Each structure stands twice: as structure tokens, then as C-alpha cells.
Short mmCIF file of C-alpha atoms and ligand atoms in Angstrom, two decimals:
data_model
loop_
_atom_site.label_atom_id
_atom_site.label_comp_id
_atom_site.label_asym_id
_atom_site.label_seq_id
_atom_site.Cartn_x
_atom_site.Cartn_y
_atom_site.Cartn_z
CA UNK A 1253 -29.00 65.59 -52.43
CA UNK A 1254 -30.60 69.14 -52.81
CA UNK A 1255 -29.07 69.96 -56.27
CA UNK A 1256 -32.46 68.90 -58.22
CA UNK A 1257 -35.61 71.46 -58.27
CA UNK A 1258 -33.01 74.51 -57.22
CA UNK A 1259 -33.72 76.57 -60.66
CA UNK A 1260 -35.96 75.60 -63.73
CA UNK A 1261 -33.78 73.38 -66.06
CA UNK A 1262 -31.35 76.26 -68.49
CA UNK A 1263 -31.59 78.65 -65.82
CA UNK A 1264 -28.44 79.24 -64.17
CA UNK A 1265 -28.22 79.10 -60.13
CA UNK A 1266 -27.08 82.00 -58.83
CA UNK A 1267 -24.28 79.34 -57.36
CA UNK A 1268 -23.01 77.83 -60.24
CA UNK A 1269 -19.01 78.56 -60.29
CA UNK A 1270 -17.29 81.44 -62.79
CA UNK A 1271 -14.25 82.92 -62.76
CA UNK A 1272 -14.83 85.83 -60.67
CA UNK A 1273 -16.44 84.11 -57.72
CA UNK A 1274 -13.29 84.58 -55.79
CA UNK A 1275 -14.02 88.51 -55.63
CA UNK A 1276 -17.54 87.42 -55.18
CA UNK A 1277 -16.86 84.92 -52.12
CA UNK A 1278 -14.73 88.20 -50.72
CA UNK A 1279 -17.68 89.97 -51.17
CA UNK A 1280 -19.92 88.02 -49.93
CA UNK A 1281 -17.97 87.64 -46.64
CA UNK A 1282 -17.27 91.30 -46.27
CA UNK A 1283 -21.16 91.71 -46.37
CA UNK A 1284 -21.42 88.83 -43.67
CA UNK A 1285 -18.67 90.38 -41.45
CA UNK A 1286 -20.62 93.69 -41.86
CA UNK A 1287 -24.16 91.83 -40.55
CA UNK A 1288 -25.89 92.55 -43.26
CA UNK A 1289 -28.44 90.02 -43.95
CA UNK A 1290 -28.15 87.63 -47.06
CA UNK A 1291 -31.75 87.58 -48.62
CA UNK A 1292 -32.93 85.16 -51.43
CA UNK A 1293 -31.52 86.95 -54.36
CA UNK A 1294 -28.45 87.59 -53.45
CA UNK A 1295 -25.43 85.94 -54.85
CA UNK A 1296 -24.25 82.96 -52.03
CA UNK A 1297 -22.00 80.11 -52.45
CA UNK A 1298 -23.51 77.11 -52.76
CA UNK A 1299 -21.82 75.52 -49.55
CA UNK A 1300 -23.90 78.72 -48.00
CA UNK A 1301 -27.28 77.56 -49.86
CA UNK A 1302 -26.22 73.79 -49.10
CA UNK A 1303 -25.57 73.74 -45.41
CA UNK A 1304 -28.93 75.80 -44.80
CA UNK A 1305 -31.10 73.70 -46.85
CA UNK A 1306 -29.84 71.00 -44.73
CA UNK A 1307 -30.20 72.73 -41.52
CA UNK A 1308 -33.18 74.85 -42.24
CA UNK A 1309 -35.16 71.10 -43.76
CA UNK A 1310 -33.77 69.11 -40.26
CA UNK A 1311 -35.19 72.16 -37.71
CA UNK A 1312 -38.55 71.70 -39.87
CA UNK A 1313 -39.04 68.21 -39.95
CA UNK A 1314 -38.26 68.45 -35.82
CA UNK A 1315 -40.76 70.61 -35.60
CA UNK A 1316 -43.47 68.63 -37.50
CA UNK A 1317 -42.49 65.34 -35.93
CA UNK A 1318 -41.93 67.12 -32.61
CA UNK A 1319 -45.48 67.54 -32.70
CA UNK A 1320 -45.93 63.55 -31.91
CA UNK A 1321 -44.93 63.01 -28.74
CA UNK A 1322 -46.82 65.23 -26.61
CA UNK A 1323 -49.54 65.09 -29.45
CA UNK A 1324 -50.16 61.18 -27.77
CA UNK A 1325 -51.49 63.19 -24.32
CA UNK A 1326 -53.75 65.93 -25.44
CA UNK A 1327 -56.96 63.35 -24.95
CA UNK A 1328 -55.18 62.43 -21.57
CA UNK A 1329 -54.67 65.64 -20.09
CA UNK A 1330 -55.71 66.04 -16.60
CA UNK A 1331 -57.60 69.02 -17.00
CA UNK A 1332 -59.69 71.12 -19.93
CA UNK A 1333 -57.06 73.84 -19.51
CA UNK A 1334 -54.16 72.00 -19.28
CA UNK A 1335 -55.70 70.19 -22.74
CA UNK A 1336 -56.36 73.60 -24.24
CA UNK A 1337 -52.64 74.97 -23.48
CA UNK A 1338 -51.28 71.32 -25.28
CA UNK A 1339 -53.71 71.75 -28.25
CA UNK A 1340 -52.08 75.42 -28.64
CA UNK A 1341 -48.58 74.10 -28.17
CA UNK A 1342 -48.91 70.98 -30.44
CA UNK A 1343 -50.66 73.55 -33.05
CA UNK A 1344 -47.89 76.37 -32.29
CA UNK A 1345 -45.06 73.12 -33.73
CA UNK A 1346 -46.66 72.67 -37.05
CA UNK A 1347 -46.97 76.37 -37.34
CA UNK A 1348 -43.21 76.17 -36.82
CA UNK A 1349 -42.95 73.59 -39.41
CA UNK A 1350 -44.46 75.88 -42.12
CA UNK A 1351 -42.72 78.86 -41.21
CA UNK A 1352 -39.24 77.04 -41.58
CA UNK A 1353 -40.17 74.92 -44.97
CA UNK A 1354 -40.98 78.31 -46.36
CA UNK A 1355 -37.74 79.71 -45.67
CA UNK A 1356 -36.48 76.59 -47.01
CA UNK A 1357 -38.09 77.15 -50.15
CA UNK A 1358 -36.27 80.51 -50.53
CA UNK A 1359 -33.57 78.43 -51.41
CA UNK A 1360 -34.60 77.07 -54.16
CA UNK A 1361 -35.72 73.62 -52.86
CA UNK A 1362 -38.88 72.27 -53.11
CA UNK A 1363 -41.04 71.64 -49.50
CA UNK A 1364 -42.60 68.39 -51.34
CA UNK A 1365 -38.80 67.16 -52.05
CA UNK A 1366 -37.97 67.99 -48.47
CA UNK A 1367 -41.24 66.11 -46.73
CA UNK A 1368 -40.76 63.27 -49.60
CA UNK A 1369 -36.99 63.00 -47.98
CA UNK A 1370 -38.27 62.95 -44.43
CA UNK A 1371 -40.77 60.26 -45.40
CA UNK A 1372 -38.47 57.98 -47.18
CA UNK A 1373 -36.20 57.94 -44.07
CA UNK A 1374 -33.37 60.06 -46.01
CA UNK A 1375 -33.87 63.21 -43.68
CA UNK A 1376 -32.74 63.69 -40.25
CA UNK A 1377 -34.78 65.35 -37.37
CA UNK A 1378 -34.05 66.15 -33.54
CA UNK A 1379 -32.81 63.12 -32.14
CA UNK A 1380 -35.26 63.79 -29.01
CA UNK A 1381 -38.25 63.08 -30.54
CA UNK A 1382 -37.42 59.37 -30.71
CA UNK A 1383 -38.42 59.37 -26.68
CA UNK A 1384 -41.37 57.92 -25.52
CA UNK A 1385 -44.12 60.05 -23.75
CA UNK A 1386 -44.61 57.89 -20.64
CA UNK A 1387 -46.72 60.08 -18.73
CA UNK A 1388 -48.12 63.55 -18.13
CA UNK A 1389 -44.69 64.51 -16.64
CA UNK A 1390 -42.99 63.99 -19.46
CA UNK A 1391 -45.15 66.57 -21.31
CA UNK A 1392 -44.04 68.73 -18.22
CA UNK A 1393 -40.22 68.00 -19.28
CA UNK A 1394 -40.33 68.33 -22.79
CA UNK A 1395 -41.82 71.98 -22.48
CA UNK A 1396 -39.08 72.87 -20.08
CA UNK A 1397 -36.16 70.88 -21.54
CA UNK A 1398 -36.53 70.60 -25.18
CA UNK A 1399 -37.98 73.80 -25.71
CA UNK A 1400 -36.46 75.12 -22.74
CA UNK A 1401 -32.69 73.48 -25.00
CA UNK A 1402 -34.72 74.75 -28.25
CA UNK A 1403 -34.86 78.94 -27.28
CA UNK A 1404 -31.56 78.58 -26.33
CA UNK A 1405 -30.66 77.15 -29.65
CA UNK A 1406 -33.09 79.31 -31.75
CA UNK A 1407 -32.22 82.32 -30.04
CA UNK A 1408 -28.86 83.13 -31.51
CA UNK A 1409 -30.57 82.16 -34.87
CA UNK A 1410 -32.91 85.18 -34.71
CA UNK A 1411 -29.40 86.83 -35.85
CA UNK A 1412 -28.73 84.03 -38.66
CA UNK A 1413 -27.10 85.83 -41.48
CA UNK A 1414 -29.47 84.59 -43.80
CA UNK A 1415 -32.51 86.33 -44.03
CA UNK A 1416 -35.38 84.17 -44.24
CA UNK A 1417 -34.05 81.62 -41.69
CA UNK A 1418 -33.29 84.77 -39.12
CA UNK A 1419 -37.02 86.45 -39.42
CA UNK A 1420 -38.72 82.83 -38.96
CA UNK A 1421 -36.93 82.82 -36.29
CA UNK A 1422 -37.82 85.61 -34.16
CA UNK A 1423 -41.48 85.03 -34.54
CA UNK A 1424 -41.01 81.15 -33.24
CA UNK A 1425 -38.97 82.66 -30.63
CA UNK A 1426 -42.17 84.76 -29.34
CA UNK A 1427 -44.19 81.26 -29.31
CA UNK A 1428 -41.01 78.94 -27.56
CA UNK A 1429 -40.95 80.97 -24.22
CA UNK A 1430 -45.17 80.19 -23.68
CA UNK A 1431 -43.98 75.99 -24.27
CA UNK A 1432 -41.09 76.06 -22.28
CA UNK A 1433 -43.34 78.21 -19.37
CA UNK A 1434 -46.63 76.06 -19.55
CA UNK A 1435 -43.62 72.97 -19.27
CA UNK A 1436 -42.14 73.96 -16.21
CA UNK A 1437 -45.46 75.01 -14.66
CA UNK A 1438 -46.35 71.47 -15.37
CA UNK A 1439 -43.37 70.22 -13.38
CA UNK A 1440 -44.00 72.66 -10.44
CA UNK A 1441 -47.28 71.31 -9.95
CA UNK A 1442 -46.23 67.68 -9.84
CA UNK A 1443 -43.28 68.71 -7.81
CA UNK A 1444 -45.66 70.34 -5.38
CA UNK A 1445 -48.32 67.70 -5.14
CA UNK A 1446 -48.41 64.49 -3.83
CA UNK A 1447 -45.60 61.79 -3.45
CA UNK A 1448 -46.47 59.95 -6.30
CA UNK A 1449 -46.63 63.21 -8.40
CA UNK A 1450 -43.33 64.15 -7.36
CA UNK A 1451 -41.93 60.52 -8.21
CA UNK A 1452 -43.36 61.66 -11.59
CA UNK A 1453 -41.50 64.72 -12.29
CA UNK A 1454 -38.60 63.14 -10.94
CA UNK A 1455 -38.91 60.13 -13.36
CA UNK A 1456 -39.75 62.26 -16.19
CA UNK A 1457 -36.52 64.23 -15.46
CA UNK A 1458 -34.17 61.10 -15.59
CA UNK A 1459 -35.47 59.94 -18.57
CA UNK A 1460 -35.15 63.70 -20.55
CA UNK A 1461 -32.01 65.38 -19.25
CA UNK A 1462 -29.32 63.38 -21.65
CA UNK A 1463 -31.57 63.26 -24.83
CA UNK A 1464 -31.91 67.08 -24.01
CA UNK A 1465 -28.22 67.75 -23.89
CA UNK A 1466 -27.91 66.08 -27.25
CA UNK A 1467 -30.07 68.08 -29.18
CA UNK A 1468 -27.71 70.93 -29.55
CA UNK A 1469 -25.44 68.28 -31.57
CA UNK A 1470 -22.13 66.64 -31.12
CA UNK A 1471 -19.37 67.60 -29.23
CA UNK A 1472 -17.41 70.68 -31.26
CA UNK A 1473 -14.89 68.23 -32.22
CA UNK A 1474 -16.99 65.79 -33.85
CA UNK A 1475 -19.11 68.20 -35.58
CA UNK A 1476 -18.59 68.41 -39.66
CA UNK A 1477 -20.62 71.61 -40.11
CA UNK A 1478 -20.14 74.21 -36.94
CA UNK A 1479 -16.70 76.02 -38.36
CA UNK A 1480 -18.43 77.22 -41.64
CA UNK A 1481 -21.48 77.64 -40.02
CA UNK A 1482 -19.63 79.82 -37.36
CA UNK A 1483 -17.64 81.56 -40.38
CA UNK A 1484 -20.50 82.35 -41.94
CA UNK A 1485 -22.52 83.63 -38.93
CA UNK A 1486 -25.36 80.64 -39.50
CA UNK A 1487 -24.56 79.71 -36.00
CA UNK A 1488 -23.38 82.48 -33.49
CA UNK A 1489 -22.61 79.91 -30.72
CA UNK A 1490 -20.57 76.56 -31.25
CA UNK A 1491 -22.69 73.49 -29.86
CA UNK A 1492 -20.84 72.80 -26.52
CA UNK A 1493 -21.21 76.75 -25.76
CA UNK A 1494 -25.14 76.62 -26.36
CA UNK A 1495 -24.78 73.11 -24.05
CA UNK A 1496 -23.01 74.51 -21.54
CA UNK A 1497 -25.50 77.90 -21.11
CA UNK A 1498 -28.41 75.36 -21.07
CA UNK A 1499 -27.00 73.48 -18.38
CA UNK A 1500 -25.84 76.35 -16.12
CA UNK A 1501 -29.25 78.03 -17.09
CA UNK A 1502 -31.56 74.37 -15.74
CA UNK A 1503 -29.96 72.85 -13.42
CA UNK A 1504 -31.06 75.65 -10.84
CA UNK A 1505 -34.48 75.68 -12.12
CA UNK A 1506 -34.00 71.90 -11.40
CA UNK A 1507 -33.20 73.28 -7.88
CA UNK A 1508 -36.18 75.41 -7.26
CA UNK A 1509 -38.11 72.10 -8.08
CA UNK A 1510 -36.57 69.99 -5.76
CA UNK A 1511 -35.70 67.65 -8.50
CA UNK A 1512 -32.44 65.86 -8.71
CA UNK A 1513 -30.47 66.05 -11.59
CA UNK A 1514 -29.55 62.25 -12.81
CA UNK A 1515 -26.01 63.05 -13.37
CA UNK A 1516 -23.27 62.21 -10.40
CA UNK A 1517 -20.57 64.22 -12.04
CA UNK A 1518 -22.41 67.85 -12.25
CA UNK A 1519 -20.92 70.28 -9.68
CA UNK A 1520 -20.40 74.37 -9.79
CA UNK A 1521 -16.99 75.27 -10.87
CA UNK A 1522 -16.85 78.60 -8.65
CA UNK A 1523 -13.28 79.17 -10.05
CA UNK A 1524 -14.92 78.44 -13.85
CA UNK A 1525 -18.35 80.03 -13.25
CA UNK A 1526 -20.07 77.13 -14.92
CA UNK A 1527 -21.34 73.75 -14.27
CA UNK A 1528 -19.00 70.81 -14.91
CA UNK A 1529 -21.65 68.00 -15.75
CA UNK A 1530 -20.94 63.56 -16.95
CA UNK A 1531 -19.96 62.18 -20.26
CA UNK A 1532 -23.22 62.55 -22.53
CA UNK A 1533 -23.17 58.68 -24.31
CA UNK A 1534 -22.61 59.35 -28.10
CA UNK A 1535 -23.11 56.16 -28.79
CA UNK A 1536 -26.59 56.17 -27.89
CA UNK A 1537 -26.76 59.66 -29.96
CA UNK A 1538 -25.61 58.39 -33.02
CA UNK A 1539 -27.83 55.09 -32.56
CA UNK A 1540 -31.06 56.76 -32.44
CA UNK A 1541 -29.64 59.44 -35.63
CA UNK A 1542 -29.27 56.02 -37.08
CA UNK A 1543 -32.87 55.06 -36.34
CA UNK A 1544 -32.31 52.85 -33.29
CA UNK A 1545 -33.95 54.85 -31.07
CA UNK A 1546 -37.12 53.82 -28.84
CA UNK A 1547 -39.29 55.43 -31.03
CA UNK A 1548 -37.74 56.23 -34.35
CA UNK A 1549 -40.22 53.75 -36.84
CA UNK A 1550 -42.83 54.69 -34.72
CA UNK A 1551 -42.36 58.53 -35.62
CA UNK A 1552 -41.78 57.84 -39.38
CA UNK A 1553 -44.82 55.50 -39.53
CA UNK A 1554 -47.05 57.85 -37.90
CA UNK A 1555 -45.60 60.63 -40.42
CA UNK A 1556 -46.32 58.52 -43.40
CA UNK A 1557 -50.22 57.51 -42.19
CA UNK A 1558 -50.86 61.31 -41.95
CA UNK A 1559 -49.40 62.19 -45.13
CA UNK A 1560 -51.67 59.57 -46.62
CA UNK A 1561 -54.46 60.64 -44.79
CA UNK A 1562 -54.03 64.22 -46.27
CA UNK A 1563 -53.39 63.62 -49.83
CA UNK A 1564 -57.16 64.59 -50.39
CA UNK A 1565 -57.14 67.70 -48.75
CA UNK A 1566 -53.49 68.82 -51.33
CA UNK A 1567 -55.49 67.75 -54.21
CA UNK A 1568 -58.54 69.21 -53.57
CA UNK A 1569 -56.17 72.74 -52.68
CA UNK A 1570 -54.55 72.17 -55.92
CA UNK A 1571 -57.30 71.58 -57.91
CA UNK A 1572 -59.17 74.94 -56.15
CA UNK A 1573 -55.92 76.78 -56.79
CA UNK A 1574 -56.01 75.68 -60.66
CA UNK A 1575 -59.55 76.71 -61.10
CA UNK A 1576 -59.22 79.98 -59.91
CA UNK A 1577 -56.46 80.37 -62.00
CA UNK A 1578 -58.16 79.33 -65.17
CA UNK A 1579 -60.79 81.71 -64.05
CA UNK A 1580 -58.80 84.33 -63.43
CA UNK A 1581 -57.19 84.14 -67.38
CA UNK A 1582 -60.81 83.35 -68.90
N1 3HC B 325 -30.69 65.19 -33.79
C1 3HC B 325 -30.55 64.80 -35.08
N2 3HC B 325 -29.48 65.13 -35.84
C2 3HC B 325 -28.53 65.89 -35.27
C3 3HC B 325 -28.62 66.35 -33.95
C4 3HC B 325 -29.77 65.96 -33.19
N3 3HC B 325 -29.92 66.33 -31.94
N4 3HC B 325 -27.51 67.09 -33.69
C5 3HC B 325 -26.76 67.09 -34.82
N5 3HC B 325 -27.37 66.36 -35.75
C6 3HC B 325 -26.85 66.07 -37.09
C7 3HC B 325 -26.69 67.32 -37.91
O1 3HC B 325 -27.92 67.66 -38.53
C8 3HC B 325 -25.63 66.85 -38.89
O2 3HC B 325 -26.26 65.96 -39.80
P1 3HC B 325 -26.06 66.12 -41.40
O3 3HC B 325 -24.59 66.34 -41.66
O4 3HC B 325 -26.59 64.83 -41.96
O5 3HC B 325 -26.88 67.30 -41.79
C9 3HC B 325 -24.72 65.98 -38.02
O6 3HC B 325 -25.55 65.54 -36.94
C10 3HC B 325 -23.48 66.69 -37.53
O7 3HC B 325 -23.87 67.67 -36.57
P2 3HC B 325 -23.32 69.17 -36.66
O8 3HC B 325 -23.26 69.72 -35.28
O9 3HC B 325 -22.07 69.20 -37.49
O10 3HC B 325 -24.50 69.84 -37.51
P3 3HC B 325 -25.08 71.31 -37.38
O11 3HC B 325 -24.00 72.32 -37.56
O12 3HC B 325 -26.24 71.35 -38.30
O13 3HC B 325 -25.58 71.46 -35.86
C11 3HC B 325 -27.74 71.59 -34.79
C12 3HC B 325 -26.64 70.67 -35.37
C13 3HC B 325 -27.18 72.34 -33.61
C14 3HC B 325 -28.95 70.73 -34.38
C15 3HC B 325 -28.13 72.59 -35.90
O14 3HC B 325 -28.51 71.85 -37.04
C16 3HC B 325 -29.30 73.49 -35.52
O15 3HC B 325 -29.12 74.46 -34.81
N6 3HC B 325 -30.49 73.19 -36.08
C17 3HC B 325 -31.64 74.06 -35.94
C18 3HC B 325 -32.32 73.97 -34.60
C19 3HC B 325 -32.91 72.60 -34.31
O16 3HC B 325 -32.97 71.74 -35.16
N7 3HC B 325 -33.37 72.44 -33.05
C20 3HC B 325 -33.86 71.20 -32.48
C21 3HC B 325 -35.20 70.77 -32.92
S1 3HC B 325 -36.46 71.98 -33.03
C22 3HC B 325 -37.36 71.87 -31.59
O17 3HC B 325 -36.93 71.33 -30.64
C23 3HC B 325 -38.72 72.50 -31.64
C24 3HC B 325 -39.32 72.77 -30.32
O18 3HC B 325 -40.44 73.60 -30.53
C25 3HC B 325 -39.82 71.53 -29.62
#
């Protein structure tokens, strides 16, 4: 899917097989066992360059689309501040977005392929932002469990062996721990106020916690992409490790709320030092990957009416870019 746009047509990618690439693939891995830090130009195979154009393209889109949901409350927010800190969050996600295309494009892969993908409905993006926003709460919950389930995701990928991908990721690191904060302040403030408030949070918390615990992917034995990923130090955690820290890591916070937890199995395993938690329904999972979700044509839709909208705004940057070039030469 990614092969076109990756070099100028007669210009070999650095990927394409010869007969040495065996010494280079044992290079390559010493270099990763090392931790040294694969940048653009260096030689990679192309399952390397493949499996982070995928990722690197899905963790953009999420971002950019991410940016819906709680984008539907900023003119409902119940106070100027609390509208201010949304506006900075929402604006912090497409920052995201542009940060993570870019390193995409280091790859050799074009960010108008990529956005054409997501557009036509050929790219994926976090399953959780096929959710409805039902009320301010739920702005309160996404901050503290989908970013709260996103730093501890994007953490570990501040030490991505590939370059780009790693650096992006430290600086959206910096930004994740203000959402997930000015999320769980929003919670302790309904969970603090009245009855109905608290009935809020509470609501807002049943309707998050699974789609949060299925962002960090399917189960390790389902998942097609973690071993090379792990054996090439992409990921540094499998996905039912990074699930099981976020889950020992909430549920307390969940505590300190006085929220309940809407899962009947989840007890402390003293013996285990971790929280045993339910059966997370992968059939629902790969429903909404499949677009069945609540809010999956909704998303896309939206996505296509503001790429639409802002096809002025990329030609008029072109055609500023291309005069100042001509300029420049005349
Ligand atoms: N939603 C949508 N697709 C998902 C998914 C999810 N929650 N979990 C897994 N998938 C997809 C994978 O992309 C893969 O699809 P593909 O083969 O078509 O590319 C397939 O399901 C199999 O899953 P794997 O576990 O084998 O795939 P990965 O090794 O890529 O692991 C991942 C999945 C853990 C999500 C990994 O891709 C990752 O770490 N991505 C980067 C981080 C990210 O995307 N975070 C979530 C969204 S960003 C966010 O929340 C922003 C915040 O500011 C709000």
C-alpha cells in the first residue's frame, strides 16, 4: 500500500533487496541491539520502513481525528477557563498530527497519500475515537483515560529505535501529561459536586473504561505486528504489558474519585502485584476497526467536510510557495 511515492521513479530505495543485505540486516540489528538510533538515511529493511509507515500514519490520523470528539464541547464548556484549557488541548492534537506525518514523511511517503488514505476509509485510526461525547464528563474521561492510556503508550516510544518517530515523541510526551491532568481535574470536580455531577463522572466512566483498554491493541496473541516490532525495539512493551500498567496505574486514581470501576471481575492479586480485571469484548473491537462503531461515518464525514473546506487555504500556500520560488530564481 505504501510502495508508491517512496523514491522518485529510477532512484533506488535504500530497501530494495541485493545480495549482501544479509550482512546488512546483521548490521542493522547489531546497531539496534546497541540503541543506536536509525535516522532517515540509513540503510533499513523495508519490513522496518513498512511497519512504521503504518504505525507512524495510524498514531497521526488518531491524533487528527482525536481532535473530534471533545472538539463537539469547546462551545459547551461550563466555564471560559475550562473552554480555554479544551481549545489548547484540541489545538495541542493537531499539533500532534503534524509532528507525526512529518516523521512519516522521513520515510519516504507522502503526508497527502497518507490523509488521501484516511479519507477514502483505507486507513485505520484509534478505535476510541468512534465514542460519542455525551456530556462534559466525558471530556473529563477522555483526558484521563485516553490520554491518560496514550502517555503510557507513547512513553516507551520516546525510546523508538527509529529516530524521527522517537524525538516526536518526547515533545508530545511534554504536552500528554497537561490533557491527561486538566482530564482528571475535570472528573474530580464532578466527583466532588453535586449528585447529579457525580452520576456524571460515574456514567462517563462506564461508557470509557473498555474502549480505553482497547486502544493499546489486541491481546499479544492476536497481534500480527508486536514480535518484529519488539525485535526491532519499535515497541519496548508488548500490548497486554502496557494494558496491564494502565490498569494497575487507574484503577486507584478511580479510587481517590470515588468512582466505581464497571468491571465485576477486577480485584488486586497481592500474590501477583497486579490487577486481575474481565474479558475486554473483541468482538466489539474489531467491529468498530471495521467501521461499525457508534461514531465511525460520523468521524470520516466530518474529516472529509474539513478537508474540503481547506482546499483553498493548500492552494493559496502552494501557489505563495511557487511565487517565491520563481522570485527567488528571477
Ligand atoms: N484502534 C485501531 N486500530 C488498532 C488498534 C486500535 N485501538 N489497536 C490495534 N489496531 C490495529 C493495528 O494498527 C493493526 O492494524 P494494521 O495491521 O492494519 O496496521 C492491527 O490492529 C493489529 O494490531 P497490532 O497490535 O498487531 O498492531 P501494532 O503493533 O501496530 O500495535 C498499537 C497497535 C499499540 C496501537 C500501535 O500501533 C501503537 O502503539 N500506535 C501508536 C500509538 C497510538 O496510535 N496511540 C493511540 C492513539 S493516539 C492518542 O490517543 C492521542 C491522544 O492525544 C488523545
Amino acid at each position: 500500500m505504501y510502495t508508491q511515492g517512496l523514491t522518485e521513479p529510477g532512484v533506488r530505495p535504500a530497501t530494495e533487496s541485493t545480495p549482501d543485505d544479509a550482512e546488512r540486516l546483521r548490521r542493522f540489528e547489531a546497531r539496534i541491539e546497541a540503541e543506536e538510533k536509525i535516522e532517515p538515511k540509513d540503510w533499513m529493511p523495508d519490513a522496518y520502513r513498512q511497519t512504521l509507515i503504518r504505525q507512524i500514519s495510524q498514531h497521526a490520523h488518531s491524533e487528527i481525528v482525536g481532535m473530534l470528539p471533545e472538539g463537539n464541547w469547546i462551545t459547551r464548556a461550563p466555564t471560559l477557563l475550562r473552554k480555554a484549557i479544551l481549545i489548547a488541548k484540541v489545538q495541542d492534537e493537531g499539533g500532534h498530527g503534524a509532528y507525526l506525518y512529518s516523521a512519516a514523511e522521513t520515510l519516504g511517503v507522502s503526508r497527502a497519500e497518507l490523509i488521501d488514505q484516511l479519507l477514502a476509509g483505507r486507513a485505520k485510526y484509534s478505535s476510541i475515537f468512534n465514542y460519542p461525547t455525551l456530556s462534559w464528563a466525558d471530556v473529563g474521561a477522555i483526558g484521563w483515560l485516553v490520554d491518560g492510556a496514550a502517555i503510557m503508550n507513547q512513553i516507551p516510544l520516546c525510546r523508538c529505535s527509529y529516530g524521527p518517530y522517537s524525538r516526536a515523541m518526547i515533545r508530545i510526551c511534554k504536552e500528554e501529561s497537561f490533557h491527561q491532568r486538566q482530564g482528571y481535574d475535570i472528573m474530580l470536580k464532578l466527583a466532588r459536586g453535586t449528585a447529579a455531577q457525580r452520576r456524571m463522572a460515574q456514567d462517563a466512566l462506564d461508557r470509557w473504561w473498555w474502549p480505553s483498554l482497547m486502544m493499546f491493541g489486541p491481546p499479544d496473541t492476536a497481534s500480527q505486528h508486536t514480535a518484529l516490532s519488539v525485535r526491532w525495539k519499535i515497541k519496548r512493551f508488548t500490548n497486554d504489558e502496557l494494558r496491564q500498567k494502565f490498569v494497575d496505574f487507574t484503577v486507584p486514581q478511580a479510587q481517590f474519585l470515588g468512582l466505581s470501576i464497571p468491571d465485576p471481575a477486577l480485584r488486586w492479586d497481592e500474590a501477583a502485584k497486579r490487577h486481575e480485571f474481565g474479558a475486554i469484548d473483541w468482538r466489539e473491537f474489531n467491529d468498530v476497526l471495521k467501521g461499525h462503531g457508534p461514531c465511525n461515518r460520523e468521524r470520516l464525514a466530518e474529516r472529509r467536510a474539513a478537508h474540503d473546506a481547506g482546499r483553498w487555504v493548500r492552494e493559496a500556500a502552494v501557489a505563495h510557495a511557487a511565487k517565491r520560488a520563481a522570485r527567488a530564481v528571477a
